[in-house]
mmCIF file of C-alpha atoms in Angstrom:
data_model
loop_
_atom_site.group_PDB
_atom_site.id
_atom_site.type_symbol
_atom_site.label_atom_id
_atom_site.label_comp_id
_atom_site.label_asym_id
_atom_site.label_seq_id
_atom_site.Cartn_x
_atom_site.Cartn_y
_atom_site.Cartn_z
ATOM 1 C CA UNK A 12 20.584 -30.442 -14.273
ATOM 2 C CA UNK A 13 22.132 -26.987 -14.244
ATOM 3 C CA UNK A 14 24.563 -26.608 -17.121
ATOM 4 C CA UNK A 15 27.161 -23.901 -17.485
ATOM 5 C CA UNK A 16 29.093 -23.470 -20.701
ATOM 6 C CA UNK A 17 32.213 -21.517 -21.526
ATOM 7 C CA UNK A 18 33.546 -20.291 -24.817
ATOM 8 C CA UNK A 19 36.133 -20.703 -26.084
ATOM 9 C CA UNK A 20 37.428 -23.876 -24.482
ATOM 10 C CA UNK A 21 40.965 -22.883 -25.300
ATOM 11 C CA UNK A 22 42.622 -19.830 -26.792
ATOM 12 C CA UNK A 23 46.150 -18.934 -27.772
ATOM 13 C CA UNK A 24 46.989 -15.297 -28.235
ATOM 14 C CA UNK A 25 49.955 -13.005 -28.619
ATOM 15 C CA UNK A 26 51.221 -10.912 -25.751
ATOM 16 C CA UNK A 27 49.491 -7.532 -25.620
ATOM 17 C CA UNK A 28 46.213 -8.622 -27.129
ATOM 18 C CA UNK A 29 42.876 -8.867 -25.318
ATOM 19 C CA UNK A 30 40.877 -12.044 -24.933
ATOM 20 C CA UNK A 31 37.208 -12.386 -24.103
ATOM 21 C CA UNK A 32 35.816 -15.484 -22.385
ATOM 22 C CA UNK A 33 32.083 -16.111 -22.213
ATOM 23 C CA UNK A 34 30.240 -17.936 -19.475
ATOM 24 C CA UNK A 35 26.629 -18.943 -20.030
ATOM 25 C CA UNK A 36 24.049 -20.659 -17.875
ATOM 26 C CA UNK A 37 22.167 -22.785 -20.376
ATOM 27 C CA UNK A 38 19.056 -23.898 -18.563
ATOM 28 C CA UNK A 39 18.706 -21.534 -15.632
ATOM 29 C CA UNK A 40 19.000 -17.903 -14.672
ATOM 30 C CA UNK A 41 22.020 -16.911 -12.654
ATOM 31 C CA UNK A 42 21.985 -13.728 -10.655
ATOM 32 C CA UNK A 43 25.534 -14.393 -9.520
ATOM 33 C CA UNK A 44 28.449 -15.744 -11.495
ATOM 34 C CA UNK A 45 31.969 -16.316 -10.282
ATOM 35 C CA UNK A 46 35.290 -16.269 -12.116
ATOM 36 C CA UNK A 47 38.156 -18.452 -10.959
ATOM 37 C CA UNK A 48 41.699 -18.977 -12.099
ATOM 38 C CA UNK A 49 43.550 -22.230 -11.653
ATOM 39 C CA UNK A 50 47.268 -22.721 -12.120
ATOM 40 C CA UNK A 51 48.727 -26.209 -12.597
ATOM 41 C CA UNK A 52 48.494 -28.389 -9.488
ATOM 42 C CA UNK A 53 46.841 -25.562 -7.606
ATOM 43 C CA UNK A 54 43.338 -25.070 -6.271
ATOM 44 C CA UNK A 55 40.796 -22.752 -7.831
ATOM 45 C CA UNK A 56 41.353 -19.147 -6.823
ATOM 46 C CA UNK A 57 38.375 -16.816 -6.860
ATOM 47 C CA UNK A 58 39.035 -13.740 -8.960
ATOM 48 C CA UNK A 59 35.735 -11.938 -8.838
ATOM 49 C CA UNK A 60 32.041 -12.212 -8.136
ATOM 50 C CA UNK A 61 29.720 -10.903 -10.794
ATOM 51 C CA UNK A 62 26.150 -9.870 -10.103
ATOM 52 C CA UNK A 63 23.757 -9.224 -12.955
ATOM 53 C CA UNK A 64 23.344 -5.534 -13.619
ATOM 54 C CA UNK A 65 25.988 -4.345 -11.194
ATOM 55 C CA UNK A 66 29.743 -4.008 -10.990
ATOM 56 C CA UNK A 67 31.796 -7.057 -10.196
ATOM 57 C CA UNK A 68 33.447 -7.486 -6.827
ATOM 58 C CA UNK A 69 37.110 -8.343 -7.180
ATOM 59 C CA UNK A 70 39.223 -10.321 -4.759
ATOM 60 C CA UNK A 71 42.265 -8.749 -3.231
ATOM 61 C CA UNK A 72 45.190 -8.686 -5.623
ATOM 62 C CA UNK A 73 43.083 -9.015 -8.776
ATOM 63 C CA UNK A 74 43.355 -5.999 -11.064
ATOM 64 C CA UNK A 75 39.903 -4.915 -12.141
ATOM 65 C CA UNK A 76 41.257 -2.920 -15.068
ATOM 66 C CA UNK A 77 43.064 -5.966 -16.381
ATOM 67 C CA UNK A 78 40.273 -8.468 -15.884
ATOM 68 C CA UNK A 79 37.111 -6.788 -17.097
ATOM 69 C CA UNK A 80 33.900 -8.504 -16.126
ATOM 70 C CA UNK A 81 30.508 -7.836 -17.612
ATOM 71 C CA UNK A 82 27.348 -9.545 -16.424
ATOM 72 C CA UNK A 83 24.842 -8.095 -18.867
ATOM 73 C CA UNK A 84 22.086 -10.660 -18.507
ATOM 74 C CA UNK A 85 20.899 -13.417 -16.193
ATOM 75 C CA UNK A 86 22.517 -16.033 -18.405
ATOM 76 C CA UNK A 87 25.752 -14.450 -19.582
ATOM 77 C CA UNK A 88 28.904 -13.122 -17.977
ATOM 78 C CA UNK A 89 32.098 -12.273 -19.819
ATOM 79 C CA UNK A 90 35.679 -11.993 -18.653
ATOM 80 C CA UNK A 91 38.051 -9.955 -20.794
ATOM 81 C CA UNK A 92 41.759 -10.291 -20.152
ATOM 82 C CA UNK A 93 43.183 -7.026 -21.414
ATOM 83 C CA UNK A 94 46.732 -6.651 -22.704
ATOM 84 C CA UNK A 95 47.441 -10.257 -21.898
ATOM 85 C CA UNK A 96 50.929 -11.327 -20.863
ATOM 86 C CA UNK A 97 52.458 -14.807 -20.582
ATOM 87 C CA UNK A 98 51.915 -14.789 -16.818
ATOM 88 C CA UNK A 99 48.168 -14.565 -17.486
ATOM 89 C CA UNK A 100 48.316 -18.020 -19.038
ATOM 90 C CA UNK A 101 46.069 -20.151 -16.895
ATOM 91 C CA UNK A 102 42.860 -22.144 -16.729
ATOM 92 C CA UNK A 103 39.882 -19.848 -16.218
ATOM 93 C CA UNK A 104 36.703 -21.351 -14.809
ATOM 94 C CA UNK A 105 33.363 -19.698 -14.255
ATOM 95 C CA UNK A 106 30.537 -20.849 -12.049
ATOM 96 C CA UNK A 107 26.958 -19.760 -11.621
ATOM 97 C CA UNK A 108 24.481 -19.758 -8.809
ATOM 98 C CA UNK A 109 20.822 -20.405 -9.608
ATOM 99 C CA UNK A 110 18.542 -17.415 -9.128
ATOM 100 C CA UNK A 111 16.470 -18.005 -6.016
ATOM 101 C CA UNK A 112 18.137 -21.358 -5.426
ATOM 102 C CA UNK A 113 20.581 -22.704 -2.866
ATOM 103 C CA UNK A 114 24.130 -21.453 -2.547
ATOM 104 C CA UNK A 115 25.451 -24.257 -4.750
ATOM 105 C CA UNK A 116 27.644 -23.178 -7.630
ATOM 106 C CA UNK A 117 27.644 -24.985 -10.951
ATOM 107 C CA UNK A 118 30.952 -24.866 -12.758
ATOM 108 C CA UNK A 119 31.692 -24.408 -16.406
ATOM 109 C CA UNK A 120 34.177 -26.619 -18.286
ATOM 110 C CA UNK A 121 36.909 -24.001 -18.160
ATOM 111 C CA UNK A 122 38.928 -22.052 -20.720
ATOM 112 C CA UNK A 123 42.618 -22.691 -21.230
ATOM 113 C CA UNK A 124 44.387 -19.407 -22.042
ATOM 114 C CA UNK A 125 47.900 -19.477 -23.403
ATOM 115 C CA UNK A 126 49.640 -16.168 -24.017
ATOM 116 C CA UNK A 127 52.716 -16.352 -26.206
ATOM 117 C CA UNK B 7 42.469 -18.568 8.858
ATOM 118 C CA UNK B 8 40.037 -20.475 6.649
ATOM 119 C CA UNK B 9 41.874 -23.380 5.089
ATOM 120 C CA UNK B 10 41.187 -26.737 3.501
ATOM 121 C CA UNK B 11 43.950 -29.321 3.479
ATOM 122 C CA UNK B 12 43.746 -32.494 1.434
ATOM 123 C CA UNK B 13 45.783 -35.654 1.543
ATOM 124 C CA UNK B 14 47.384 -37.379 -0.120
ATOM 125 C CA UNK B 15 48.494 -34.991 -2.865
ATOM 126 C CA UNK B 16 48.458 -37.833 -5.336
ATOM 127 C CA UNK B 17 47.535 -41.472 -5.339
ATOM 128 C CA UNK B 18 47.974 -44.367 -7.735
ATOM 129 C CA UNK B 19 45.792 -47.441 -7.379
ATOM 130 C CA UNK B 20 44.995 -50.515 -9.393
ATOM 131 C CA UNK B 21 41.690 -50.766 -11.188
ATOM 132 C CA UNK B 22 39.101 -52.449 -9.014
ATOM 133 C CA UNK B 23 40.676 -51.392 -5.727
ATOM 134 C CA UNK B 24 39.165 -49.055 -3.165
ATOM 135 C CA UNK B 25 40.691 -45.836 -1.894
ATOM 136 C CA UNK B 26 40.007 -43.089 0.604
ATOM 137 C CA UNK B 27 40.848 -39.423 0.251
ATOM 138 C CA UNK B 28 41.090 -37.094 3.236
ATOM 139 C CA UNK B 29 40.086 -33.494 3.836
ATOM 140 C CA UNK B 30 40.728 -31.404 6.951
ATOM 141 C CA UNK B 31 39.374 -27.900 7.270
ATOM 142 C CA UNK B 32 39.458 -24.922 9.572
ATOM 143 C CA UNK B 33 36.684 -22.978 7.834
ATOM 144 C CA UNK B 34 34.283 -21.235 10.156
ATOM 145 C CA UNK B 35 31.387 -20.736 10.461
ATOM 146 C CA UNK B 36 30.770 -23.956 8.583
ATOM 147 C CA UNK B 37 27.900 -24.140 6.113
ATOM 148 C CA UNK B 38 28.510 -27.243 4.029
ATOM 149 C CA UNK B 39 31.211 -29.394 2.495
ATOM 150 C CA UNK B 40 31.347 -30.634 -1.067
ATOM 151 C CA UNK B 41 33.502 -33.058 -2.934
ATOM 152 C CA UNK B 42 34.113 -32.367 -6.605
ATOM 153 C CA UNK B 43 35.682 -34.431 -9.344
ATOM 154 C CA UNK B 44 37.755 -32.482 -11.844
ATOM 155 C CA UNK B 45 38.948 -34.206 -14.972
ATOM 156 C CA UNK B 46 42.082 -32.784 -16.569
ATOM 157 C CA UNK B 47 41.249 -29.634 -18.496
ATOM 158 C CA UNK B 48 37.645 -29.599 -17.317
ATOM 159 C CA UNK B 49 35.621 -27.802 -14.699
ATOM 160 C CA UNK B 50 34.741 -29.400 -11.342
ATOM 161 C CA UNK B 51 31.671 -31.603 -11.144
ATOM 162 C CA UNK B 52 29.872 -32.025 -7.836
ATOM 163 C CA UNK B 53 29.877 -35.508 -6.285
ATOM 164 C CA UNK B 54 28.414 -34.965 -2.826
ATOM 165 C CA UNK B 55 27.327 -32.168 -0.540
ATOM 166 C CA UNK B 56 26.971 -32.451 3.223
ATOM 167 C CA UNK B 57 25.685 -30.078 5.837
ATOM 168 C CA UNK B 58 26.632 -29.949 9.495
ATOM 169 C CA UNK B 59 24.127 -32.602 10.540
ATOM 170 C CA UNK B 60 25.027 -35.167 7.893
ATOM 171 C CA UNK B 61 27.649 -37.813 8.641
ATOM 172 C CA UNK B 62 27.657 -39.673 5.362
ATOM 173 C CA UNK B 63 26.445 -39.228 1.808
ATOM 174 C CA UNK B 64 26.716 -41.631 -1.081
ATOM 175 C CA UNK B 65 26.640 -41.149 -4.822
ATOM 176 C CA UNK B 66 27.092 -44.473 -6.579
ATOM 177 C CA UNK B 67 30.582 -45.737 -5.851
ATOM 178 C CA UNK B 68 31.472 -42.527 -4.025
ATOM 179 C CA UNK B 69 30.802 -42.225 -0.283
ATOM 180 C CA UNK B 70 31.667 -39.110 1.642
ATOM 181 C CA UNK B 71 31.827 -38.835 5.423
ATOM 182 C CA UNK B 72 31.881 -35.768 7.614
ATOM 183 C CA UNK B 73 32.941 -35.359 11.228
ATOM 184 C CA UNK B 74 32.039 -31.791 12.089
ATOM 185 C CA UNK B 75 33.576 -32.102 15.549
ATOM 186 C CA UNK B 76 37.050 -32.912 14.268
ATOM 187 C CA UNK B 77 36.484 -30.959 11.044
ATOM 188 C CA UNK B 78 37.421 -33.869 8.878
ATOM 189 C CA UNK B 79 35.886 -35.401 5.796
ATOM 190 C CA UNK B 80 36.754 -38.360 3.643
ATOM 191 C CA UNK B 81 35.789 -39.552 0.194
ATOM 192 C CA UNK B 82 35.787 -43.289 -0.319
ATOM 193 C CA UNK B 83 35.808 -44.695 -3.828
ATOM 194 C CA UNK B 84 34.770 -48.300 -4.205
ATOM 195 C CA UNK B 85 35.801 -50.655 -6.986
ATOM 196 C CA UNK B 86 37.747 -47.983 -8.833
ATOM 197 C CA UNK B 87 37.533 -47.639 -12.593
ATOM 198 C CA UNK B 88 39.939 -46.126 -15.071
ATOM 199 C CA UNK B 89 37.498 -43.258 -15.544
ATOM 200 C CA UNK B 90 37.908 -42.340 -11.876
ATOM 201 C CA UNK B 91 41.333 -40.911 -12.740
ATOM 202 C CA UNK B 92 40.945 -37.223 -11.938
ATOM 203 C CA UNK B 93 41.561 -34.627 -9.263
ATOM 204 C CA UNK B 94 39.187 -34.717 -6.314
ATOM 205 C CA UNK B 95 38.621 -31.399 -4.650
ATOM 206 C CA UNK B 96 37.206 -30.758 -1.198
ATOM 207 C CA UNK B 97 35.357 -27.445 -0.935
ATOM 208 C CA UNK B 98 34.026 -25.956 2.290
ATOM 209 C CA UNK B 99 31.423 -23.217 2.317
ATOM 210 C CA UNK B 100 31.064 -20.614 5.030
ATOM 211 C CA UNK B 101 28.496 -17.924 5.585
ATOM 212 C CA UNK B 102 30.443 -14.706 5.094
ATOM 213 C CA UNK B 103 27.865 -12.138 6.057
ATOM 214 C CA UNK B 104 24.952 -10.362 4.390
ATOM 215 C CA UNK B 105 23.599 -13.727 3.309
ATOM 216 C CA UNK B 106 26.530 -14.495 1.048
ATOM 217 C CA UNK B 107 28.660 -17.609 1.025
ATOM 218 C CA UNK B 108 32.381 -17.999 0.550
ATOM 219 C CA UNK B 109 33.973 -21.169 -0.779
ATOM 220 C CA UNK B 110 37.390 -22.373 0.295
ATOM 221 C CA UNK B 111 38.975 -24.903 -2.037
ATOM 222 C CA UNK B 112 41.465 -27.602 -1.233
ATOM 223 C CA UNK B 113 44.322 -28.214 -3.666
ATOM 224 C CA UNK B 114 42.871 -31.567 -4.548
ATOM 225 C CA UNK B 115 44.095 -35.134 -4.622
ATOM 226 C CA UNK B 116 45.185 -36.389 -8.004
ATOM 227 C CA UNK B 117 44.016 -39.969 -8.393
ATOM 228 C CA UNK B 118 45.397 -42.229 -11.072
ATOM 229 C CA UNK B 119 43.738 -45.585 -11.636
ATOM 230 C CA UNK B 120 45.899 -47.970 -13.620
ATOM 231 C CA UNK B 121 44.979 -51.277 -15.282
#
């Protein structure tokens, strides 16, 4: 089946530092990857849609300069949280859509970010 | 407004019992509906996917139903196991133009199966 991995699974950082989260499609090529954020007891909220080789499309209210997304290859997208603050602490989940496949998204295991 | 409402918010059942989770949606135009299982601290894993013409779909002990007329779906879990403890999320997909799809997520139902 389609497997999506994320690294790291959890990260703790100091306020003001930047954190990079990687999302990889392990056994398929993904032209489109999605980044979500999930707060406790809340549903997944789409942050941005990332297409390979082009700029990401951000949802309303998501600061593109704070959440930098790079989709450099068909199997890798990265999310960098710049100058992280405690309110950025959340569960970040990526998903990927198979190139040439259906519109189904396959989700990664998530990354727990805690900003002190 | 495109919304997905799930009920109940949380549910506690005894191991071996059955349960049914509900999902109501107002997403339009409808493309498909999926149920996901999300273990604590993990990403969602797909259980079932149903299109407009499908009324029911099973995956082992999980059976999903869809009534596209009333815009309601349910997920029935049979003979629950402790490992079924998780959040179950209803996700509705709509065609948003230019061939792209938009997902609307419910908040999920947190199921706890106790011995």
